Short mmCIF file of C-alpha atoms in Angstrom, two decimals:
data_model
loop_
_atom_site.label_atom_id
_atom_site.label_comp_id
_atom_site.label_asym_id
_atom_site.label_seq_id
_atom_site.Cartn_x
_atom_site.Cartn_y
_atom_site.Cartn_z
CA MET A 18 3.21 -13.94 -34.32
CA MET A 19 6.30 -15.63 -33.30
CA THR A 20 8.14 -12.21 -33.69
CA ALA A 21 5.74 -10.62 -31.21
CA ARG A 22 6.01 -13.62 -28.57
CA PHE A 23 9.74 -13.44 -28.75
CA ALA A 24 9.83 -9.65 -28.17
CA ALA A 25 7.34 -9.93 -25.20
CA SER A 26 9.57 -12.81 -23.70
CA ARG A 27 12.51 -10.79 -24.11
CA LYS A 28 10.75 -7.71 -22.25
CA PHE A 29 9.59 -9.99 -19.48
CA SER A 30 13.06 -11.44 -19.06
CA TYR A 31 14.66 -7.96 -18.93
CA LEU A 32 12.18 -6.78 -16.36
CA ILE A 33 12.82 -9.90 -14.29
CA ARG A 34 16.65 -9.16 -14.34
CA SER A 35 16.66 -5.30 -14.19
CA SER A 36 16.95 -3.02 -11.21
CA GLN A 37 14.96 0.01 -12.05
CA PRO A 38 14.70 3.48 -10.33
CA LEU A 39 11.17 4.19 -9.49
CA ARG A 40 9.50 5.93 -12.45
CA ASP A 41 9.55 9.63 -12.11
CA TYR A 42 7.94 11.52 -14.94
CA ALA A 43 4.48 12.28 -15.73
CA THR A 44 2.33 14.38 -18.20
CA SER A 45 -0.17 15.07 -15.14
CA THR A 46 0.22 16.28 -11.64
CA SER A 47 -1.90 13.71 -10.38
CA SER A 48 -1.23 10.19 -9.51
CA VAL A 49 -4.67 9.08 -10.40
CA ASN A 50 -5.16 6.38 -13.22
CA PRO A 51 -8.65 6.61 -14.65
CA THR A 52 -8.42 3.06 -15.80
CA GLU A 53 -7.41 1.97 -12.28
CA VAL A 54 -10.22 3.95 -10.74
CA SER A 55 -12.75 2.57 -13.33
CA HIS A 56 -11.63 -0.92 -12.33
CA PHE A 57 -12.21 -0.53 -8.61
CA ASN A 58 -15.50 1.36 -9.12
CA ALA A 59 -16.75 -1.84 -10.61
CA LEU A 60 -15.64 -3.81 -7.60
CA ALA A 61 -17.01 -1.26 -4.95
CA SER A 62 -20.37 -3.17 -4.29
CA THR A 63 -18.46 -6.30 -3.14
CA TRP A 64 -15.75 -4.79 -1.20
CA TRP A 65 -17.27 -5.78 2.13
CA ASP A 66 -18.14 -9.28 0.98
CA PRO A 67 -15.62 -11.47 2.74
CA TYR A 68 -15.79 -14.20 0.14
CA GLY A 69 -15.98 -11.54 -2.78
CA SER A 70 -13.20 -9.73 -4.88
CA SER A 71 -11.66 -8.29 -1.75
CA ARG A 72 -11.42 -11.48 0.19
CA LEU A 73 -7.59 -11.45 0.18
CA LEU A 74 -7.56 -8.00 1.36
CA HIS A 75 -9.93 -9.02 4.45
CA LEU A 76 -7.59 -11.86 5.14
CA MET A 77 -4.35 -9.85 4.88
CA ASN A 78 -5.59 -7.00 7.26
CA PRO A 79 -4.27 -8.46 10.61
CA LEU A 80 -0.90 -8.79 9.15
CA ARG A 81 -1.07 -5.09 8.29
CA HIS A 82 -1.43 -4.23 12.05
CA ASP A 83 1.18 -6.85 13.11
CA PHE A 84 3.84 -5.20 10.61
CA ILE A 85 3.06 -1.52 11.88
CA SER A 86 3.33 -2.83 15.63
CA SER A 87 6.71 -4.34 14.81
CA CYS A 88 7.82 -1.12 13.08
CA HIS A 89 6.90 0.90 16.26
CA ALA A 90 8.85 -1.51 18.23
CA LEU A 91 12.21 -1.15 16.50
CA LYS A 92 15.05 0.57 18.70
CA PRO A 93 16.52 3.02 19.33
CA HIS A 94 13.56 5.48 18.43
CA SER A 95 10.57 3.24 19.40
CA THR A 96 7.23 5.11 18.91
CA PRO A 97 4.80 5.33 21.70
CA GLN A 98 1.78 3.78 20.54
CA GLN A 99 -0.88 5.94 22.02
CA ASP A 100 -3.22 8.49 20.49
CA LEU A 101 -1.91 7.59 17.15
CA CYS A 102 -3.10 9.53 13.85
CA TYR A 103 -3.30 7.51 10.56
CA LEU A 104 -3.53 8.59 7.03
CA ASP A 105 -4.71 5.72 4.96
CA ILE A 106 -3.97 6.56 1.30
CA GLY A 107 -5.83 4.60 -1.39
CA CYS A 108 -8.21 3.20 1.42
CA GLY A 109 -10.70 1.53 -0.99
CA GLY A 110 -13.72 0.36 0.92
CA GLY A 111 -12.13 1.02 4.17
CA ILE A 112 -10.93 -2.42 5.50
CA PHE A 113 -7.79 -1.09 7.23
CA ALA A 114 -9.31 2.29 7.98
CA GLU A 115 -12.33 0.93 9.90
CA SER A 116 -9.90 -1.63 11.87
CA ALA A 117 -7.43 1.10 12.83
CA ALA A 118 -9.96 3.51 13.96
CA ARG A 119 -11.40 0.81 16.40
CA LEU A 120 -7.99 0.38 18.14
CA PRO A 121 -7.93 1.74 21.66
CA ASN A 122 -4.59 3.55 20.91
CA THR A 123 -5.84 5.23 17.89
CA ALA A 124 -6.80 9.16 18.04
CA SER A 125 -7.92 9.73 14.44
CA VAL A 126 -8.05 7.90 10.89
CA THR A 127 -8.18 9.89 7.80
CA ALA A 128 -8.63 7.82 4.83
CA ILE A 129 -8.65 8.79 1.27
CA ASP A 130 -9.44 7.20 -2.21
CA PRO A 131 -9.88 8.90 -5.67
CA SER A 132 -12.79 6.49 -6.39
CA LEU A 133 -16.15 8.05 -5.47
CA ASP A 134 -18.03 4.76 -5.70
CA VAL A 135 -15.57 3.09 -3.36
CA ILE A 136 -15.61 5.91 -0.79
CA GLU A 137 -19.50 5.82 -0.54
CA VAL A 138 -19.30 2.08 0.01
CA ALA A 139 -16.71 2.88 2.72
CA LYS A 140 -18.82 5.60 4.47
CA GLN A 141 -22.15 3.48 4.17
CA HIS A 142 -20.45 0.63 5.90
CA ALA A 143 -18.92 2.68 8.57
CA ARG A 144 -22.39 3.99 9.52
CA LYS A 145 -23.12 0.69 10.90
CA ASP A 146 -20.67 1.15 13.89
CA PRO A 147 -21.44 3.81 16.52
CA ILE A 148 -17.83 3.88 17.46
CA LEU A 149 -16.88 4.94 13.99
CA GLN A 150 -19.43 7.86 14.18
CA GLU A 151 -17.50 9.58 17.12
CA SER A 152 -16.32 13.02 16.16
CA GLY A 153 -12.85 12.89 14.68
CA ARG A 154 -12.66 8.96 14.76
CA LEU A 155 -12.81 8.19 11.10
CA GLU A 156 -13.09 10.56 8.16
CA TYR A 157 -13.25 9.56 4.51
CA LEU A 158 -12.52 11.72 1.77
CA ASN A 159 -12.85 11.33 -2.00
CA LYS A 160 -9.28 12.69 -2.78
CA ALA A 161 -6.00 11.83 -4.22
CA ILE A 162 -2.93 12.63 -2.00
CA GLU A 163 -2.13 15.71 -4.40
CA ASP A 164 -5.45 17.05 -3.32
CA LEU A 165 -4.77 17.46 0.24
CA GLU A 166 -3.23 20.45 1.78
CA VAL A 167 0.35 19.92 2.70
CA PRO A 168 0.98 20.01 6.34
CA GLN A 169 2.78 22.99 7.64
CA SER A 170 3.85 21.75 11.23
CA PRO A 171 4.10 18.14 12.93
CA LYS A 172 0.66 18.80 14.63
CA GLU A 173 -0.97 18.50 11.16
CA GLN A 174 1.22 15.40 10.30
CA TYR A 175 0.37 11.77 10.90
CA ASP A 176 2.03 9.01 12.99
CA VAL A 177 1.30 6.43 10.37
CA VAL A 178 0.68 7.09 6.64
CA SER A 179 -0.21 3.70 5.03
CA LEU A 180 -0.19 2.69 1.15
CA PHE A 181 -1.62 -0.68 1.31
CA GLU A 182 -1.92 -2.64 -2.16
CA VAL A 183 -1.55 0.85 -3.82
CA ILE A 184 1.61 1.68 -5.42
CA GLU A 185 1.82 -0.98 -7.76
CA HIS A 186 -1.30 0.77 -9.33
CA ILE A 187 0.46 3.90 -9.78
CA SER A 188 2.18 4.91 -13.00
CA THR A 189 4.68 7.30 -11.55
CA PRO A 190 5.44 5.81 -7.92
CA ALA A 191 8.25 8.12 -7.33
CA LEU A 192 6.42 11.18 -7.70
CA PHE A 193 3.43 9.69 -5.79
CA LEU A 194 5.83 8.70 -2.81
CA ARG A 195 7.26 12.34 -2.73
CA SER A 196 3.65 13.71 -2.39
CA CYS A 197 3.25 11.35 0.41
CA LEU A 198 6.20 12.15 2.43
CA PRO A 199 5.37 15.58 4.10
CA PHE A 200 2.34 14.00 5.60
CA VAL A 201 4.60 11.80 7.95
CA LYS A 202 5.49 13.47 11.17
CA PRO A 203 9.11 13.17 12.54
CA GLY A 204 9.40 9.65 14.16
CA GLY A 205 6.40 8.59 12.31
CA TRP A 206 6.16 5.72 9.80
CA LEU A 207 5.26 5.34 6.17
CA VAL A 208 4.22 1.82 5.53
CA VAL A 209 3.67 0.01 2.25
CA SER A 210 2.58 -3.28 1.10
CA THR A 211 3.05 -4.39 -2.46
CA ILE A 212 4.53 -7.14 -4.62
CA ALA A 213 7.98 -7.75 -5.98
CA ARG A 214 8.52 -8.16 -9.77
CA THR A 215 9.72 -11.71 -10.23
CA TRP A 216 9.08 -14.84 -11.93
CA THR A 217 7.18 -15.99 -8.91
CA SER A 218 4.88 -13.00 -8.42
CA TRP A 219 4.09 -13.45 -12.22
CA LEU A 220 2.94 -16.84 -11.61
CA THR A 221 1.14 -16.52 -8.32
CA THR A 222 -0.61 -13.20 -8.89
CA LYS A 223 -1.33 -13.15 -12.73
CA VAL A 224 -1.60 -16.91 -13.62
CA VAL A 225 -2.91 -18.57 -10.40
CA ALA A 226 -4.64 -15.59 -8.71
CA GLU A 227 -6.31 -14.01 -11.59
CA GLU A 228 -6.48 -16.81 -14.36
CA VAL A 229 -6.66 -19.93 -12.61
CA ALA A 230 -8.26 -19.73 -9.11
CA GLY A 231 -9.82 -16.35 -9.65
CA PHE A 232 -8.84 -15.02 -6.15
CA VAL A 233 -8.85 -11.69 -7.71
CA PRO A 234 -10.66 -10.17 -10.85
CA ARG A 235 -8.75 -10.49 -14.03
CA GLY A 236 -6.77 -7.41 -14.89
CA THR A 237 -6.40 -6.23 -11.28
CA HIS A 238 -2.66 -6.19 -11.56
CA ASP A 239 -0.11 -5.04 -14.11
CA TRP A 240 2.92 -7.05 -13.48
CA SER A 241 5.10 -4.62 -15.07
CA LYS A 242 4.31 -2.02 -12.43
CA TYR A 243 5.49 -4.31 -9.51
CA ILE A 244 8.12 -2.83 -7.44
CA ASN A 245 11.16 -4.65 -6.01
CA GLU A 246 12.03 -4.09 -2.21
CA HIS A 247 15.41 -2.73 -2.96
CA GLU A 248 13.93 -0.32 -5.67
CA ILE A 249 11.84 1.24 -2.80
CA ARG A 250 14.78 1.34 -0.62
CA ALA A 251 16.99 2.90 -3.08
CA PHE A 252 14.40 5.52 -3.38
CA PHE A 253 14.37 6.35 0.50
CA GLU A 254 18.16 6.26 0.45
CA ALA A 255 18.10 9.05 -1.89
CA GLN A 256 15.88 11.03 0.40
CA GLN A 257 17.29 13.14 3.21
CA GLY A 258 15.75 12.45 6.63
CA TRP A 259 14.48 8.85 6.39
CA GLY A 260 15.37 5.65 7.85
CA VAL A 261 18.52 6.16 10.01
CA ASN A 262 19.59 4.15 12.99
CA GLY A 263 17.84 1.11 11.72
CA GLY A 264 14.54 2.97 11.04
CA SER A 265 13.26 0.58 8.27
CA LYS A 266 11.84 -2.78 7.79
CA ALA A 267 10.88 -5.20 5.35
CA MET A 268 8.98 -8.58 5.69
CA GLY A 269 7.59 -10.94 2.88
CA CYS A 270 4.32 -12.54 3.21
CA ILE A 271 2.31 -15.31 1.39
CA TYR A 272 -1.04 -16.64 1.03
CA VAL A 273 -1.59 -20.40 1.75
CA PRO A 274 -4.91 -21.47 0.51
CA GLY A 275 -7.10 -23.05 3.39
CA ILE A 276 -4.77 -21.31 6.10
CA GLY A 277 -4.43 -17.56 5.08
CA TRP A 278 -1.66 -14.99 4.91
CA ARG A 279 1.70 -15.85 6.57
CA MET A 280 4.77 -13.60 7.32
CA VAL A 281 7.90 -14.99 5.38
CA PRO A 282 11.20 -13.55 6.27
CA GLY A 283 13.22 -13.00 2.94
CA GLY A 284 9.80 -13.32 1.10
CA GLU A 285 10.22 -9.67 0.04
CA ARG A 286 12.69 -10.73 -2.57
CA TRP A 287 10.05 -12.74 -4.53
CA GLY A 288 6.52 -11.90 -3.89
CA ASN A 289 4.14 -10.00 -1.65
CA TYR A 290 5.88 -7.90 1.20
CA PHE A 291 5.57 -5.11 3.64
CA PHE A 292 8.02 -2.10 3.79
CA GLY A 293 8.15 0.44 6.51
CA ILE A 294 10.57 3.40 6.80
CA ARG A 295 10.54 5.86 9.70
CA ARG A 296 10.94 9.63 9.31
CA ASP A 297 13.99 10.70 11.23
CA PRO A 298 12.99 12.19 14.66
CA GLU A 299 15.51 14.94 14.26
CA PHE A 300 14.46 15.87 10.81
CA LEU A 301 11.91 18.55 10.61
#
């Protein structure tokens, strides 16, 4: 028993100290993990309960929009925020997708998720709002990113591709991200929210959030899959056509009980954070 605990402790310490390239190998061409899908299927019925298992996602949603707006405002290639087309990957029950589709500067939202149960919940909830029933406004698809046809021109691409609370549930994040890149149009943004792999995040997300306070169901997160901001940044530095002239941004965020989520500059080094990167306007 002591030997097993010592080995686990050494592995934990190694993961804390190490900087890892994003995992880039797989035995399957799909990013879908059946265990993860099963976990979220079980949560589908409570997705739109503001006090249920997705409560923290409901509370975080305004920050998602704030971060996207701050990315669009970056110079010198600030993006016109009109008639925007969104692709929301791993949309879950549609918390972000619905809110994005209601914005006056949105042309369309395509939202995908591999969980059929969760997509059905999203569709059912959207039927309550006539605005979301307008043709082309919001489309839900029970698909993984690998199932979508790869765009052949900027007209088929998206201004914003969002991956909110998704990549930390993917076993091969590098392969997954590469599957997402072709969907971003030149000048568009890929926006991620995830969690850094640190002692702090282990304490707050695994011990406090799952075990003590019960903010999220036990087993929602696998701490070893968390990804540090500099690891995502290193991935994009190795890609051609991304993030030139200051076209990237990171921002930490923290949940304060009784208050909600707040942006915390520098917090990307130790806990939850947003990361956005722009596809170079000149790169086709």
